[in-house]
PDB file of C-alpha atoms in Angstrom:
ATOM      1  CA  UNK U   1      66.825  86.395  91.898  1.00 79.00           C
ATOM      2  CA  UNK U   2      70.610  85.683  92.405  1.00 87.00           C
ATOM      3  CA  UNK U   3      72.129  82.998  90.676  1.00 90.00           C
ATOM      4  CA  UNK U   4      74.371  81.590  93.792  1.00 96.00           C
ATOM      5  CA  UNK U   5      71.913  81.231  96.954  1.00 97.00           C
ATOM      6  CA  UNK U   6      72.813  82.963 100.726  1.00 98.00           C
ATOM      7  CA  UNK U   7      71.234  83.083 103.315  1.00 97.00           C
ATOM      8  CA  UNK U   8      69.950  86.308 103.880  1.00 97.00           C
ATOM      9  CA  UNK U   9      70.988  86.887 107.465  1.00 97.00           C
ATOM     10  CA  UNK U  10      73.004  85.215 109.696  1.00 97.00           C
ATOM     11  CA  UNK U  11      73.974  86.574 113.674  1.00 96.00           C
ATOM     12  CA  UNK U  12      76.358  85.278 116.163  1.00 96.00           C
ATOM     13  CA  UNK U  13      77.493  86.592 119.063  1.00 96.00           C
ATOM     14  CA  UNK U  14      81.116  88.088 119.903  1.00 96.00           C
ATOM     15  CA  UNK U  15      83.937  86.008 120.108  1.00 97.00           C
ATOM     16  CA  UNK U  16      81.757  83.108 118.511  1.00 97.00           C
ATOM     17  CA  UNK U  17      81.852  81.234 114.837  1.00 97.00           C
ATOM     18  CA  UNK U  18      79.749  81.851 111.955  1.00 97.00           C
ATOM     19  CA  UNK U  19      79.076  80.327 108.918  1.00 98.00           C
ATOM     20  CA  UNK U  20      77.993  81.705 105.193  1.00 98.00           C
ATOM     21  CA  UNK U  21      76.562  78.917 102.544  1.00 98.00           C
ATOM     22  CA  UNK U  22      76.552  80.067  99.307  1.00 98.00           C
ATOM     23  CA  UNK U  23      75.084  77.500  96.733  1.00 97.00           C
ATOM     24  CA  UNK U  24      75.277  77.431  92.872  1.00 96.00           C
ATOM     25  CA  UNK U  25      75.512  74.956  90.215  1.00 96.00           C
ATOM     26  CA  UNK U  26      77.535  72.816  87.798  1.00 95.00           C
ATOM     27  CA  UNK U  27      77.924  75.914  85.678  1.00 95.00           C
ATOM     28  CA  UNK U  28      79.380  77.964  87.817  1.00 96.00           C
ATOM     29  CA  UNK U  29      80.738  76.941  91.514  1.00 97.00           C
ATOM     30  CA  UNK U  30      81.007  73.298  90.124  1.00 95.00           C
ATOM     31  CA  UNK U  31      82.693  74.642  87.451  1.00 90.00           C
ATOM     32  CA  UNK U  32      85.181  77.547  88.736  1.00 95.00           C
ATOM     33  CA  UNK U  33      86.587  78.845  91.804  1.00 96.00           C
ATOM     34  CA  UNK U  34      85.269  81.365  94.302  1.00 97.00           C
ATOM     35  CA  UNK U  35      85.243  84.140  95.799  1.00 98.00           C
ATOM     36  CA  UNK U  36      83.806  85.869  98.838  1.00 98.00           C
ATOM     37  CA  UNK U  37      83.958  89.850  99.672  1.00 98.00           C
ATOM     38  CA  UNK U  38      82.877  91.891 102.659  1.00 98.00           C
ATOM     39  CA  UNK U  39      80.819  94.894 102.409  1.00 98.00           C
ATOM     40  CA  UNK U  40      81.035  97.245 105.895  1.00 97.00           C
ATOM     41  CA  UNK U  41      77.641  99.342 105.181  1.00 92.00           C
ATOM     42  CA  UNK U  42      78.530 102.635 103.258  1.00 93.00           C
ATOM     43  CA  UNK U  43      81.788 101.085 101.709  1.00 96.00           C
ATOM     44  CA  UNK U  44      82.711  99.776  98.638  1.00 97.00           C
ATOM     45  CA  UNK U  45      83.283  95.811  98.801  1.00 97.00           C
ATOM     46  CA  UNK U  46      86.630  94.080 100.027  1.00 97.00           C
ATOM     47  CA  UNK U  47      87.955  90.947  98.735  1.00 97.00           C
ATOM     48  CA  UNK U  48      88.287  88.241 101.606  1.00 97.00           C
ATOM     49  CA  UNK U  49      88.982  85.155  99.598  1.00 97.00           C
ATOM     50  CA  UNK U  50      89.890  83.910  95.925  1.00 97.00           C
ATOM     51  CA  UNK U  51      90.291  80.674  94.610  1.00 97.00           C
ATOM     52  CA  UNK U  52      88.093  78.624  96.787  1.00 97.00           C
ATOM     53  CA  UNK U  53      90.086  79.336 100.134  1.00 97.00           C
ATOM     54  CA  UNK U  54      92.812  81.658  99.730  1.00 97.00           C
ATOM     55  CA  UNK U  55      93.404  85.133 101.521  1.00 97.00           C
ATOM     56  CA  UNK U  56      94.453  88.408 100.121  1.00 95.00           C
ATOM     57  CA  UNK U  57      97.436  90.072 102.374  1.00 94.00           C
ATOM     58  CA  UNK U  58      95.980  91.663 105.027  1.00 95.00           C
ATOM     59  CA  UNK U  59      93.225  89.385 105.627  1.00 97.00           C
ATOM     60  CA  UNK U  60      93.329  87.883 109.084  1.00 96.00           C
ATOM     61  CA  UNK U  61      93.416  83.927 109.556  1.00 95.00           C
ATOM     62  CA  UNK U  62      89.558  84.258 111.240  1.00 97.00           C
ATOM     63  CA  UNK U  63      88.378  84.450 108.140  1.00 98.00           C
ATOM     64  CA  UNK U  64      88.427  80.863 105.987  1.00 98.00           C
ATOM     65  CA  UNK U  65      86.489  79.280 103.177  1.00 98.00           C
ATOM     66  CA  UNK U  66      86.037  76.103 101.366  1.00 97.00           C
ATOM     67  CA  UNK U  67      83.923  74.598  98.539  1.00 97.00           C
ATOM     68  CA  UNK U  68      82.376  71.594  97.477  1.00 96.00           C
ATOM     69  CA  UNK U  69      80.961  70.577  94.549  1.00 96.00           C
ATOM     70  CA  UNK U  70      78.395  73.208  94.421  1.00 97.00           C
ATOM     71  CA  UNK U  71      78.665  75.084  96.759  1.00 97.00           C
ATOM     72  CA  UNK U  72      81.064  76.776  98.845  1.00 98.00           C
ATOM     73  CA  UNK U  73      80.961  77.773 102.721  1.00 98.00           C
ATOM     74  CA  UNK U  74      82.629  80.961 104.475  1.00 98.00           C
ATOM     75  CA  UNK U  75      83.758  80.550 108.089  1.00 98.00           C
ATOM     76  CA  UNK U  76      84.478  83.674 110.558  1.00 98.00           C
ATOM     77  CA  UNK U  77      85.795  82.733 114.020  1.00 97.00           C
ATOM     78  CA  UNK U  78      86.547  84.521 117.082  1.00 97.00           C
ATOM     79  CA  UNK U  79      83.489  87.312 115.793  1.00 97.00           C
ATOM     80  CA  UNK U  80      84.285  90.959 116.262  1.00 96.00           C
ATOM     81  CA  UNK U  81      81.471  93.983 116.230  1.00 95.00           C
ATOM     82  CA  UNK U  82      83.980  95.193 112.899  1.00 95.00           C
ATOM     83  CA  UNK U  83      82.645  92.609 111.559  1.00 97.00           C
ATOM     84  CA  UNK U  84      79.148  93.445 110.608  1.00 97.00           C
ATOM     85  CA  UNK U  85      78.821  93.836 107.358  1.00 97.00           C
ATOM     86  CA  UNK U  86      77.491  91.983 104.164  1.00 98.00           C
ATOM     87  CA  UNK U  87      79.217  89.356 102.334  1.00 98.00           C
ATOM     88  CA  UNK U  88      78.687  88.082  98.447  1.00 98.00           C
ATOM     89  CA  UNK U  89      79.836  85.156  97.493  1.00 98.00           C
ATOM     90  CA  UNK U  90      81.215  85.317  93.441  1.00 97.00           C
ATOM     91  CA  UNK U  91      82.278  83.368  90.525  1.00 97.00           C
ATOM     92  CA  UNK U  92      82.219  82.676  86.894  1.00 96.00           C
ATOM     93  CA  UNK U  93      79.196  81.335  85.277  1.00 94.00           C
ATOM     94  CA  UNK U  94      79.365  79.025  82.281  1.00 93.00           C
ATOM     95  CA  UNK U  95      77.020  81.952  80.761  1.00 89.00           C
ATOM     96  CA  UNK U  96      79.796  83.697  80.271  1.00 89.00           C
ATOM     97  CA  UNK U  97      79.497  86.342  83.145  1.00 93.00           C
ATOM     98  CA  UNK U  98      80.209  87.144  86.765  1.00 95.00           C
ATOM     99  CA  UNK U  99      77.744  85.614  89.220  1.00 96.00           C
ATOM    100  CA  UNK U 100      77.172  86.985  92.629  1.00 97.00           C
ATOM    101  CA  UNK U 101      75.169  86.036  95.425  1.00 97.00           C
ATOM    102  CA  UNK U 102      72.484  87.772  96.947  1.00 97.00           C
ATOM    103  CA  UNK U 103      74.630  88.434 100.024  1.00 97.00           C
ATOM    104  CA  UNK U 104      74.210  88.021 103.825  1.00 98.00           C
ATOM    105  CA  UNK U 105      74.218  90.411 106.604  1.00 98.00           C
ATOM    106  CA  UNK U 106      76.048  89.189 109.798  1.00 97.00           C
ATOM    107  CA  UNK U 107      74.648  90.773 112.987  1.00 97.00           C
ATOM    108  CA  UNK U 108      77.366  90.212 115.319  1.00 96.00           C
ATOM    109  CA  UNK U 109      74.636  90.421 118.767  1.00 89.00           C
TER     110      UNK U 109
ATOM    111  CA  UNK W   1      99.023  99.498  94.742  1.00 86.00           C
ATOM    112  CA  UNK W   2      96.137 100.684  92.456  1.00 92.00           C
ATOM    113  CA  UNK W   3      93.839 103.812  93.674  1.00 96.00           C
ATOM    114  CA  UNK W   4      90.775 103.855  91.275  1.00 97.00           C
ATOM    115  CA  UNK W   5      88.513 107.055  91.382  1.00 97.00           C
ATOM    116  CA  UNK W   6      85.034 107.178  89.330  1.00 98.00           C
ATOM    117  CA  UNK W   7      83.880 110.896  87.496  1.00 97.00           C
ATOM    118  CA  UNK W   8      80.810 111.404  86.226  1.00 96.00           C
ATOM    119  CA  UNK W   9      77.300 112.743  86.356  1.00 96.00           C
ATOM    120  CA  UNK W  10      74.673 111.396  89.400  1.00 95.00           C
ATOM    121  CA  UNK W  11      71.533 112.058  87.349  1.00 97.00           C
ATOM    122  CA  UNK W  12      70.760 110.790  84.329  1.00 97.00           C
ATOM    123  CA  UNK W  13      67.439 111.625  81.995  1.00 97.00           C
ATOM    124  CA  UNK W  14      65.110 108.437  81.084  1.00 97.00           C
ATOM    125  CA  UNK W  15      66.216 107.650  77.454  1.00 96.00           C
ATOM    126  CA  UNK W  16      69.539 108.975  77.950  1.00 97.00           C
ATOM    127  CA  UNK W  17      73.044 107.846  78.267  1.00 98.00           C
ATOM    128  CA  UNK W  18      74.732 106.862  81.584  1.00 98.00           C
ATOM    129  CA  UNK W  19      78.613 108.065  80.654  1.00 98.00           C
ATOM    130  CA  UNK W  20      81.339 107.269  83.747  1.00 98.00           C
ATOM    131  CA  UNK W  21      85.076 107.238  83.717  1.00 98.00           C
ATOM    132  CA  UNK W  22      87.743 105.559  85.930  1.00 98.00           C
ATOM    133  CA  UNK W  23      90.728 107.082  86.642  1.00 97.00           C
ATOM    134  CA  UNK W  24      93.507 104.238  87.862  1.00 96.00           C
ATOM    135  CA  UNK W  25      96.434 105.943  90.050  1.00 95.00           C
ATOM    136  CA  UNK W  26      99.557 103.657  91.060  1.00 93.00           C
ATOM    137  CA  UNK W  27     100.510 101.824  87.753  1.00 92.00           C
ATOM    138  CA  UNK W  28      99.466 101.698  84.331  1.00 91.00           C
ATOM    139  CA  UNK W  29      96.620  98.730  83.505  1.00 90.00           C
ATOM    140  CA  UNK W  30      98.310  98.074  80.180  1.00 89.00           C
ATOM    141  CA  UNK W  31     102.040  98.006  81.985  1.00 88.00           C
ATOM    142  CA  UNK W  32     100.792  95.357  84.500  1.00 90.00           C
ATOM    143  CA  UNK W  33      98.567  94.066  82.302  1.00 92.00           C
ATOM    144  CA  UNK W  34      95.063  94.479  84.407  1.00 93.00           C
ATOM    145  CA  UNK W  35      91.768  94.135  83.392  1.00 95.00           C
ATOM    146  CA  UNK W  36      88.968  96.956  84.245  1.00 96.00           C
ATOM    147  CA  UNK W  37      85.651  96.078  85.837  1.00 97.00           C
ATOM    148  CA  UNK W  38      82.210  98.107  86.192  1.00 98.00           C
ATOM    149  CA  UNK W  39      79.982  96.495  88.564  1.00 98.00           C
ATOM    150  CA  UNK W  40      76.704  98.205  90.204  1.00 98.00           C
ATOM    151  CA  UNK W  41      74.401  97.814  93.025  1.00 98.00           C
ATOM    152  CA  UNK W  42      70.670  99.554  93.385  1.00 97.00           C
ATOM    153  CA  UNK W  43      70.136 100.820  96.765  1.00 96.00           C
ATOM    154  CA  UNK W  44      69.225  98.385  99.084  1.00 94.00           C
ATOM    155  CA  UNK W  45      70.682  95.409  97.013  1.00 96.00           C
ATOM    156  CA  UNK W  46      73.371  93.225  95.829  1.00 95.00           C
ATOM    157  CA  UNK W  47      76.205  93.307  93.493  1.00 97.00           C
ATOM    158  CA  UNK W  48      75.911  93.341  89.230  1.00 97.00           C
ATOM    159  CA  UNK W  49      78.958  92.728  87.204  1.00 97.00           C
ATOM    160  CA  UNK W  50      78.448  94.816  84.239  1.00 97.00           C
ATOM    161  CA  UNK W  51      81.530  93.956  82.540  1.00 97.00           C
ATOM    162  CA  UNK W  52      85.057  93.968  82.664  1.00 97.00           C
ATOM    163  CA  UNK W  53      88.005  95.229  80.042  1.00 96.00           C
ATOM    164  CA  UNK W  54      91.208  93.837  79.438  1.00 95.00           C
ATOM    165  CA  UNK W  55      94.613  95.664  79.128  1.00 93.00           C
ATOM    166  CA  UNK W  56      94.497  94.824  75.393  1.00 92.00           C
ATOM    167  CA  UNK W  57      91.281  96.630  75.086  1.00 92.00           C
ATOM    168  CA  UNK W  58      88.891  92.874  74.609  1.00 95.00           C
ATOM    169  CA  UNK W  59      85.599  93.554  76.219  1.00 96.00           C
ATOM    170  CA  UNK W  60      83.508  91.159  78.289  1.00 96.00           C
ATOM    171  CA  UNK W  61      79.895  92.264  78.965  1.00 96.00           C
ATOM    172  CA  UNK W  62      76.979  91.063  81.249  1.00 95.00           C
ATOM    173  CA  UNK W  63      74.558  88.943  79.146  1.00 94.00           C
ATOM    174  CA  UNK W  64      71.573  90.712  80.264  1.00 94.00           C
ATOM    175  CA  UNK W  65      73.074  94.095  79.770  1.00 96.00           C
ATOM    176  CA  UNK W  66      74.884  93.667  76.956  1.00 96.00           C
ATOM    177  CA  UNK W  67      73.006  95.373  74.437  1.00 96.00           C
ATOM    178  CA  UNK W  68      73.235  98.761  76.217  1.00 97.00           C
ATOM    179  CA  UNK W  69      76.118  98.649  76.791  1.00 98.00           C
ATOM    180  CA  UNK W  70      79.922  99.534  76.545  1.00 98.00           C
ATOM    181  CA  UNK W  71      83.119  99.619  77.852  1.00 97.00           C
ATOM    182  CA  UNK W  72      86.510 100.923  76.733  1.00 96.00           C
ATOM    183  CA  UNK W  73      90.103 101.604  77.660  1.00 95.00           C
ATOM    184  CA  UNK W  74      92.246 104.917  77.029  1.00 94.00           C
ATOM    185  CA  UNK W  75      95.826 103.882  77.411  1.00 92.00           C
ATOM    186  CA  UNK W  76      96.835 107.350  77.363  1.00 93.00           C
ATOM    187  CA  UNK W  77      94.881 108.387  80.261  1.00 94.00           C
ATOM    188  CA  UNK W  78      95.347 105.548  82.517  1.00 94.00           C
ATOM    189  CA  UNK W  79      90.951 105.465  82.424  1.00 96.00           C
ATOM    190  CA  UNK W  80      88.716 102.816  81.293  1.00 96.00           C
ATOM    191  CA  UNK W  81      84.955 103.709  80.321  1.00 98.00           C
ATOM    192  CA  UNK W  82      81.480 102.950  80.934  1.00 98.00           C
ATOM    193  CA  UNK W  83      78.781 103.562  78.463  1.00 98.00           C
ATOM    194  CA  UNK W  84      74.688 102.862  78.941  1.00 98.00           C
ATOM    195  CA  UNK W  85      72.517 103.743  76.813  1.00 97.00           C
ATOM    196  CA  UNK W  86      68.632 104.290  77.198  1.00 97.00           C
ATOM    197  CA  UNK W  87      68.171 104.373  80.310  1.00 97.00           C
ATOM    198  CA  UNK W  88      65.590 104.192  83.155  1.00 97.00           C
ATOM    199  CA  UNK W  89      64.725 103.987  86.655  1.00 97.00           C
ATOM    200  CA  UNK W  90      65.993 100.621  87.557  1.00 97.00           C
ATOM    201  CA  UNK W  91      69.838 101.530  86.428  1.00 98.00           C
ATOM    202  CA  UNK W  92      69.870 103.888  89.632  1.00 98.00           C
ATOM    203  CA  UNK W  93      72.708 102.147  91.160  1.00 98.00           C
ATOM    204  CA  UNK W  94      75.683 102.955  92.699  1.00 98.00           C
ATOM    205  CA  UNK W  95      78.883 102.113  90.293  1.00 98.00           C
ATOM    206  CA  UNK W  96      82.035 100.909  90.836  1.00 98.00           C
ATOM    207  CA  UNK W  97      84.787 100.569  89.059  1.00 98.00           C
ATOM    208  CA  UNK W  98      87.345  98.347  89.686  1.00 97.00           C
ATOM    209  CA  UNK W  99      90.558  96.253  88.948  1.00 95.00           C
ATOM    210  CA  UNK W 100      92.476  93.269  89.104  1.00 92.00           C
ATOM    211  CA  UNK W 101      94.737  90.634  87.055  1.00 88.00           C
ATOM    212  CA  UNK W 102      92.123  89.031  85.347  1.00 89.00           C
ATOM    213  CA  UNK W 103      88.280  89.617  85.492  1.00 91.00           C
ATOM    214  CA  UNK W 104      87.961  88.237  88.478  1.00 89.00           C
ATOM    215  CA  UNK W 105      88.591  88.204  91.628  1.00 93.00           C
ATOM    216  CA  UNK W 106      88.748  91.675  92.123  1.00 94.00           C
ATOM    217  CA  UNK W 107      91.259  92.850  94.161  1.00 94.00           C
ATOM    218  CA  UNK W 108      90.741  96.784  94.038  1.00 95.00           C
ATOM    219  CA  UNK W 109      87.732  99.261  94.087  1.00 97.00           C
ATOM    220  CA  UNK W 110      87.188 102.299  93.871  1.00 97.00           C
ATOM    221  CA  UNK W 111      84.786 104.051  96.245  1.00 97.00           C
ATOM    222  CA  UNK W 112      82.024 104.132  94.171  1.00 97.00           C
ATOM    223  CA  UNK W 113      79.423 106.794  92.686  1.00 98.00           C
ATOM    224  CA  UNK W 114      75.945 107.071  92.907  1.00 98.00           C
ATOM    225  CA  UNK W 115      73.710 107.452  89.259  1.00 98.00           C
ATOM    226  CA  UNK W 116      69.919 108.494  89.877  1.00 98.00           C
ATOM    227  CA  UNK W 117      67.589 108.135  87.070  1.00 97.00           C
ATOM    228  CA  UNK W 118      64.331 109.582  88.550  1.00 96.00           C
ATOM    229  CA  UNK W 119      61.091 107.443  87.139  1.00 90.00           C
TER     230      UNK W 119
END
């Protein structure tokens, strides 16, 4: 059992928008920023956002995020087969570690 | 631009003691004062931070793994360490190491390696 909450699975079609939730708590998205990665299947993970909503270099504009509170939402417009993969949601807990989620698989139909 | 590479044995014995090493390429972690991360994932499943070291050598560990184990920095060698001890069939995981500016986010990875430690 993951301490931040995704969906599972989400799907969308090509060319369409798709949305991640990731939920937490006061003591850890309430508390500190986050971050999201993509995993393409048989690859180590990729950092698409840090600090709530901003993008590494190299990481196109389709790809946005935002939080609230507890719990923090990533967007991915304009879908593209490249981007199936999973994605984990991540942040500090007031435990004193490094929280993921459980991740969600995007099925781009 | 940091290249990270993982070494070690895939299978470990029950009982015995998971030993990996990251080799950073690209800068020195205590020049550019990084911190070193070793986070796993089982087959099939999601990501574990197992803890992270600092360019000064102060460790940070996973709660729930802390007591097995440890992680260290070799200046000299441009490697940080991973160290867990008694092990069994649920610490089959890939491992990766990684790296970044502060514990998190983590900005580079290395590719990974995959430990077996048959039940």
């Amino acid at each position: 059992q993951s301490v931040l909450t995704q969906p599972p699975s989400v799907s969308a079609a090509p060319g369409q928008k798709v949305t991640i939730s990731c939920s937490g708590s006061s003591s850890n998205i309430g508390y500190n920023s986050v971050s999201w990665y993509q995993q393409v299947p048989g690859a180590a993970p990729k950092l698409l956002i840090y600090d709530n909503h901003k993008r590494p270099s190299g990481i196109p504009d389709r790809f946005s995020a935002s939080k609230s509170g507890t719990s923090a939402t990533l967007a991915i417009t304009g879908l593209q087969t490249g981007d199936e993969a999973d994605y984990y949601c991540e942040t500090w807990d007031r435990s004193l570690s490094v929280v993921f989620g459980g991740g969600t698989r995007l099925t781009v139909l | 631009q940091l290249q990270l590479q993982e070494s070690g044995p895939g299978l470990v014995k029950p009982s015995e003691t998971l030993s990996l090493t990251c080799s950073v390429s690209g800068a020195s972690i205590t020049n550019i004062h990084y911190y070193g991360t070793w986070i796993r994932q089982p087959p099939g499943r999601g990501l574990e931070w197992i803890g992270s070291v600092s360019y000064s050598g102060s460790t940070y560990y996973n709660p729930s793994l802390k007591s097995r184990v440890t992680i260290s920095l070799d200046t000299s060698k441009n490697q940080f360490s991973l160290k867990v001890n008694s092990v069994t069939a649920a610490d089959t995981a890939m491992y990766y190491c990684a790296s970044a500016a502060a514990i998190l986010p983590i900005h580079y990875w290395g590719q990974g390696t995959l430990v077996t430690v048959p039940s």
